[in-house]
Short mmCIF file of C-alpha atoms in Angstrom, two decimals:
data_model
loop_
_atom_site.label_atom_id
_atom_site.label_comp_id
_atom_site.label_asym_id
_atom_site.label_seq_id
_atom_site.Cartn_x
_atom_site.Cartn_y
_atom_site.Cartn_z
CA UNK A 1 -24.47 64.92 -23.59
CA UNK A 2 -25.39 67.97 -25.63
CA UNK A 3 -29.08 68.64 -26.21
CA UNK A 4 -30.10 66.60 -29.19
CA UNK A 5 -33.35 65.11 -30.53
CA UNK A 6 -34.28 61.51 -29.88
CA UNK A 7 -33.72 60.72 -33.56
CA UNK A 8 -30.11 62.11 -33.39
CA UNK A 9 -29.55 60.10 -30.21
CA UNK A 10 -30.67 56.93 -31.86
CA UNK A 11 -28.70 57.60 -35.05
CA UNK A 12 -25.49 58.19 -33.02
CA UNK A 13 -26.01 54.92 -31.08
CA UNK A 14 -26.80 52.97 -34.21
CA UNK A 15 -23.65 54.26 -35.87
CA UNK A 16 -21.49 53.46 -32.82
CA UNK A 17 -23.10 50.01 -32.49
CA UNK A 18 -22.48 49.10 -36.12
CA UNK A 19 -18.89 50.25 -35.98
CA UNK A 20 -18.37 48.49 -32.64
CA UNK A 21 -19.89 45.33 -34.05
CA UNK A 22 -17.61 45.40 -37.08
CA UNK A 23 -14.60 45.76 -34.81
CA UNK A 24 -15.77 42.92 -32.58
CA UNK A 25 -15.93 40.77 -35.64
CA UNK A 26 -12.43 41.87 -36.64
CA UNK A 27 -11.09 40.73 -33.27
CA UNK A 28 -12.32 37.23 -34.07
CA UNK A 29 -9.46 36.78 -36.52
CA UNK A 30 -6.95 36.65 -33.63
CA UNK A 31 -9.15 35.30 -30.82
CA UNK A 32 -10.52 31.72 -31.16
CA UNK A 33 -12.85 32.29 -28.17
CA UNK A 34 -14.51 35.12 -30.17
CA UNK A 35 -15.03 32.80 -33.11
CA UNK A 36 -16.59 30.29 -30.74
CA UNK A 37 -18.80 33.02 -29.30
CA UNK A 38 -20.13 34.02 -32.70
CA UNK A 39 -20.73 30.40 -33.58
CA UNK A 40 -22.64 29.74 -30.33
CA UNK A 41 -24.58 32.97 -30.82
CA UNK A 42 -25.66 31.94 -34.31
CA UNK A 43 -26.73 28.54 -33.00
CA UNK A 44 -28.68 30.13 -30.13
CA UNK A 45 -30.46 32.62 -32.41
CA UNK A 46 -31.38 29.99 -34.99
CA UNK A 47 -32.59 27.58 -32.32
CA UNK A 48 -34.61 30.33 -30.62
CA UNK A 49 -36.32 31.27 -33.85
CA UNK A 50 -37.01 27.59 -34.71
CA UNK A 51 -38.26 26.68 -31.23
CA UNK A 52 -35.49 24.10 -30.63
CA UNK A 53 -35.42 24.42 -26.85
CA UNK A 54 -32.63 21.99 -25.98
CA UNK A 55 -30.18 23.45 -28.49
CA UNK A 56 -31.15 27.00 -27.53
CA UNK A 57 -30.44 26.34 -23.83
CA UNK A 58 -27.10 24.59 -24.44
CA UNK A 59 -25.83 27.41 -26.71
CA UNK A 60 -27.13 30.11 -24.33
CA UNK A 61 -25.14 28.74 -21.36
CA UNK A 62 -21.91 28.95 -23.29
CA UNK A 63 -22.16 32.65 -24.22
CA UNK A 64 -21.05 34.49 -21.08
CA UNK A 65 -18.21 32.02 -20.37
CA UNK A 66 -16.87 32.63 -23.88
CA UNK A 67 -16.93 36.40 -23.42
CA UNK A 68 -15.28 35.94 -20.03
CA UNK A 69 -12.62 33.71 -21.58
CA UNK A 70 -11.72 36.57 -23.92
CA UNK A 71 -11.47 38.95 -21.00
CA UNK A 72 -9.22 36.54 -19.09
CA UNK A 73 -6.94 36.12 -22.12
CA UNK A 74 -6.44 39.87 -22.08
CA UNK A 75 -5.49 39.98 -18.42
CA UNK A 76 -1.90 41.06 -19.12
CA UNK A 77 -3.18 44.10 -20.93
CA UNK A 78 -6.11 45.08 -18.64
CA UNK A 79 -4.69 43.78 -15.38
CA UNK A 80 -5.51 40.61 -13.50
CA UNK A 81 -7.61 42.38 -10.85
CA UNK A 82 -9.81 44.05 -13.47
CA UNK A 83 -10.04 40.87 -15.50
CA UNK A 84 -11.34 39.01 -12.45
CA UNK A 85 -13.91 41.76 -11.70
CA UNK A 86 -15.17 41.80 -15.26
CA UNK A 87 -15.26 37.99 -15.46
CA UNK A 88 -17.28 38.04 -12.22
CA UNK A 89 -19.73 40.48 -13.74
CA UNK A 90 -20.14 38.18 -16.72
CA UNK A 91 -20.50 35.28 -14.26
CA UNK A 92 -23.52 36.94 -12.71
CA UNK A 93 -24.87 37.46 -16.21
CA UNK A 94 -24.52 33.72 -16.77
CA UNK A 95 -26.38 33.02 -13.54
CA UNK A 96 -29.17 35.27 -14.72
CA UNK A 97 -29.24 33.41 -18.03
CA UNK A 98 -29.53 30.08 -16.20
CA UNK A 99 -32.42 31.32 -13.95
CA UNK A 100 -34.28 32.68 -17.00
CA UNK A 101 -33.81 29.49 -18.96
CA UNK A 102 -37.22 27.89 -18.36
CA UNK A 103 -40.00 29.01 -20.69
CA UNK A 104 -42.01 30.37 -17.75
CA UNK A 105 -39.08 31.80 -15.84
CA UNK A 106 -39.27 33.92 -12.68
CA UNK A 107 -38.20 37.33 -13.94
CA UNK A 108 -37.96 38.73 -10.42
CA UNK A 109 -35.41 36.06 -9.45
CA UNK A 110 -33.50 36.45 -12.74
CA UNK A 111 -33.25 40.20 -12.24
CA UNK A 112 -31.12 39.79 -9.08
CA UNK A 113 -27.89 38.41 -10.60
CA UNK A 114 -28.32 40.81 -13.56
CA UNK A 115 -28.50 43.67 -11.11
CA UNK A 116 -25.14 42.60 -9.69
CA UNK A 117 -23.85 42.32 -13.27
CA UNK A 118 -24.71 45.99 -13.85
CA UNK A 119 -23.36 47.14 -10.51
CA UNK A 120 -20.00 45.69 -11.56
CA UNK A 121 -20.22 47.58 -14.84
CA UNK A 122 -21.09 50.77 -12.98
CA UNK A 123 -18.01 50.38 -10.85
CA UNK A 124 -15.76 50.46 -13.91
CA UNK A 125 -17.36 53.44 -15.64
CA UNK A 126 -17.67 55.47 -12.44
CA UNK A 127 -14.04 54.76 -11.69
CA UNK A 128 -13.29 56.38 -15.10
CA UNK A 129 -15.14 59.50 -13.94
CA UNK A 130 -18.48 58.90 -15.65
CA UNK A 131 -21.73 60.21 -14.05
CA UNK A 132 -25.38 60.04 -15.14
CA UNK A 133 -26.12 62.44 -17.97
CA UNK A 134 -28.86 64.73 -16.77
CA UNK A 135 -30.49 65.26 -20.16
CA UNK A 136 -30.72 61.52 -20.77
CA UNK A 137 -31.85 60.86 -17.19
CA UNK A 138 -34.77 63.25 -17.76
CA UNK A 139 -35.72 61.15 -20.80
CA UNK A 140 -35.21 57.74 -19.22
CA UNK A 141 -37.06 58.41 -15.99
CA UNK A 142 -40.52 58.89 -17.50
CA UNK A 143 -39.93 55.96 -19.83
CA UNK A 144 -38.98 53.80 -16.87
CA UNK A 145 -42.03 55.03 -14.94
CA UNK A 146 -44.24 54.25 -17.91
CA UNK A 147 -42.85 50.68 -18.10
CA UNK A 148 -43.63 50.24 -14.36
CA UNK A 149 -47.21 51.34 -14.93
CA UNK A 150 -47.58 49.05 -17.97
CA UNK A 151 -46.15 46.12 -16.00
CA UNK A 152 -48.51 46.87 -13.09
CA UNK A 153 -51.50 46.75 -15.48
CA UNK A 154 -50.44 43.75 -17.60
CA UNK A 155 -48.12 41.56 -15.48
CA UNK A 156 -48.23 42.79 -11.91
CA UNK A 157 -46.24 39.77 -10.62
CA UNK A 158 -43.16 41.18 -12.40
CA UNK A 159 -43.49 44.62 -10.74
CA UNK A 160 -40.43 44.14 -8.44
CA UNK A 161 -38.17 43.52 -11.45
CA UNK A 162 -39.69 46.48 -13.35
CA UNK A 163 -39.25 48.86 -10.43
CA UNK A 164 -35.81 47.92 -9.04
CA UNK A 165 -33.97 46.26 -11.83
CA UNK A 166 -35.53 48.38 -14.55
CA UNK A 167 -34.60 51.49 -12.59
CA UNK A 168 -31.05 50.38 -12.15
CA UNK A 169 -30.68 49.49 -15.83
CA UNK A 170 -32.09 52.85 -16.97
CA UNK A 171 -29.83 54.69 -14.56
CA UNK A 172 -26.74 52.75 -15.73
CA UNK A 173 -27.48 53.50 -19.37
CA UNK A 174 -27.30 57.22 -18.64
CA UNK A 175 -23.82 56.79 -17.19
CA UNK A 176 -22.55 55.11 -20.32
CA UNK A 177 -23.49 58.24 -22.26
CA UNK A 178 -21.10 60.49 -20.33
CA UNK A 179 -18.65 61.90 -22.85
CA UNK A 180 -15.81 61.67 -20.32
CA UNK A 181 -15.59 57.99 -21.28
CA UNK A 182 -14.61 58.86 -24.84
CA UNK A 183 -13.13 62.33 -24.45
CA UNK A 184 -9.74 61.27 -25.69
CA UNK A 185 -10.98 58.95 -28.45
CA UNK A 186 -9.58 59.71 -31.84
CA UNK A 187 -11.55 59.53 -35.11
CA UNK A 188 -12.47 56.03 -36.02
CA UNK A 189 -13.50 53.22 -33.69
CA UNK A 190 -12.65 53.07 -30.08
CA UNK A 191 -14.21 50.17 -28.09
CA UNK A 192 -15.38 52.66 -25.47
CA UNK A 193 -17.83 54.05 -28.01
CA UNK A 194 -19.71 50.72 -27.71
CA UNK A 195 -20.68 51.42 -24.08
CA UNK A 196 -23.54 53.80 -24.81
CA UNK A 197 -25.21 51.68 -27.54
CA UNK A 198 -24.54 48.60 -25.36
CA UNK A 199 -26.56 50.13 -22.57
CA UNK A 200 -29.36 51.05 -24.97
CA UNK A 201 -29.39 47.50 -26.37
CA UNK A 202 -29.67 46.10 -22.84
CA UNK A 203 -32.74 48.30 -22.29
CA UNK A 204 -34.28 47.10 -25.56
CA UNK A 205 -33.49 43.45 -24.75
CA UNK A 206 -35.14 43.61 -21.34
CA UNK A 207 -38.14 45.52 -22.75
CA UNK A 208 -38.54 42.69 -25.31
CA UNK A 209 -38.26 40.18 -22.50
CA UNK A 210 -41.08 41.75 -20.55
CA UNK A 211 -43.16 41.98 -23.75
CA UNK A 212 -42.40 38.33 -24.45
CA UNK A 213 -43.80 37.47 -21.00
CA UNK A 214 -46.92 39.50 -21.71
CA UNK A 215 -47.44 38.01 -25.21
CA UNK A 216 -47.40 34.53 -23.76
CA UNK A 217 -46.80 31.16 -25.39
CA UNK A 218 -48.20 31.64 -28.91
CA UNK A 219 -45.61 29.66 -30.76
CA UNK A 220 -44.44 31.75 -33.72
CA UNK A 221 -44.55 35.12 -31.97
CA UNK A 222 -42.84 33.73 -28.79
CA UNK A 223 -40.04 32.21 -30.83
CA UNK A 224 -39.38 35.47 -32.72
CA UNK A 225 -39.36 37.33 -29.42
CA UNK A 226 -36.87 34.80 -27.99
CA UNK A 227 -34.55 35.42 -30.93
CA UNK A 228 -34.88 39.22 -30.68
CA UNK A 229 -34.22 39.17 -26.93
CA UNK A 230 -31.07 37.11 -27.37
CA UNK A 231 -29.69 39.09 -30.31
CA UNK A 232 -29.90 42.45 -28.47
CA UNK A 233 -28.64 40.82 -25.21
CA UNK A 234 -25.58 39.23 -26.74
CA UNK A 235 -24.70 42.41 -28.59
CA UNK A 236 -25.15 44.49 -25.42
CA UNK A 237 -22.95 42.23 -23.27
CA UNK A 238 -20.23 42.13 -25.91
CA UNK A 239 -20.17 45.86 -26.53
CA UNK A 240 -20.10 46.68 -22.86
CA UNK A 241 -17.42 44.11 -22.06
CA UNK A 242 -15.21 45.31 -24.85
CA UNK A 243 -15.68 48.93 -23.77
CA UNK A 244 -14.85 48.21 -20.20
CA UNK A 245 -11.81 46.19 -21.25
CA UNK A 246 -10.56 49.22 -23.14
CA UNK A 247 -11.19 51.48 -20.15
CA UNK A 248 -9.12 49.10 -18.04
CA UNK A 249 -6.40 48.85 -20.62
CA UNK A 250 -5.98 52.63 -20.73
CA UNK A 251 -6.14 52.92 -16.93
CA UNK A 252 -3.39 50.38 -16.64
CA UNK A 253 -1.22 52.20 -19.20
CA UNK A 254 -1.63 55.42 -17.20
CA UNK A 255 -0.75 53.68 -13.99
CA UNK A 256 2.42 52.22 -15.51
CA UNK A 257 3.53 55.38 -17.35
#
């Protein structure tokens, strides 16, 4: 990653996220599971903001299976082995969702399956030759350290998740920024461009989740945080999944050329 300001970095990620999101919506025209995903996401977000716990939980548990269904339906294009690995990654995401379902969830326990989720993702991008971007790593490391200190001061019981899972997530996000992943992308949208903003959205989502735990149970604020956490989380999982599917698709094309 060339040396750029934080504002330039955020602008680039926002532009890529918006373009990736538009393409993800476009895919819904040919993929019924994608339509179902957007419908379930809308229900989950509305229920989260309105404090409708039962509806929120039911919709949330359908999200990762619907993304995984889309991956499996593309197995002829991305390869059955990669489709299984990516579906497994999403399965661990689903397990994390289930553990974090209660209002007063154990964030340390929930972090374990999500860590496996990200290790699967790391496997795919490292296989494509990506490595942590040093400039971004130098930015992320003090931010991660600051979040650990804040957690220690405000919610020390969540310190294991902040240290180990937070460190893994920050490290993974720097790998998504490696330009080797999009070196051959042409002008216009390439799903691989969604990897970097997807990693950033995951960081934002988990930061909001920790903040939500600190804020507590005040009704209106808690509900708004719930909706914000889920919006960024769903977008992150979808962008990363689509990006990895594209990596696998291109790898398979090279292997069969």
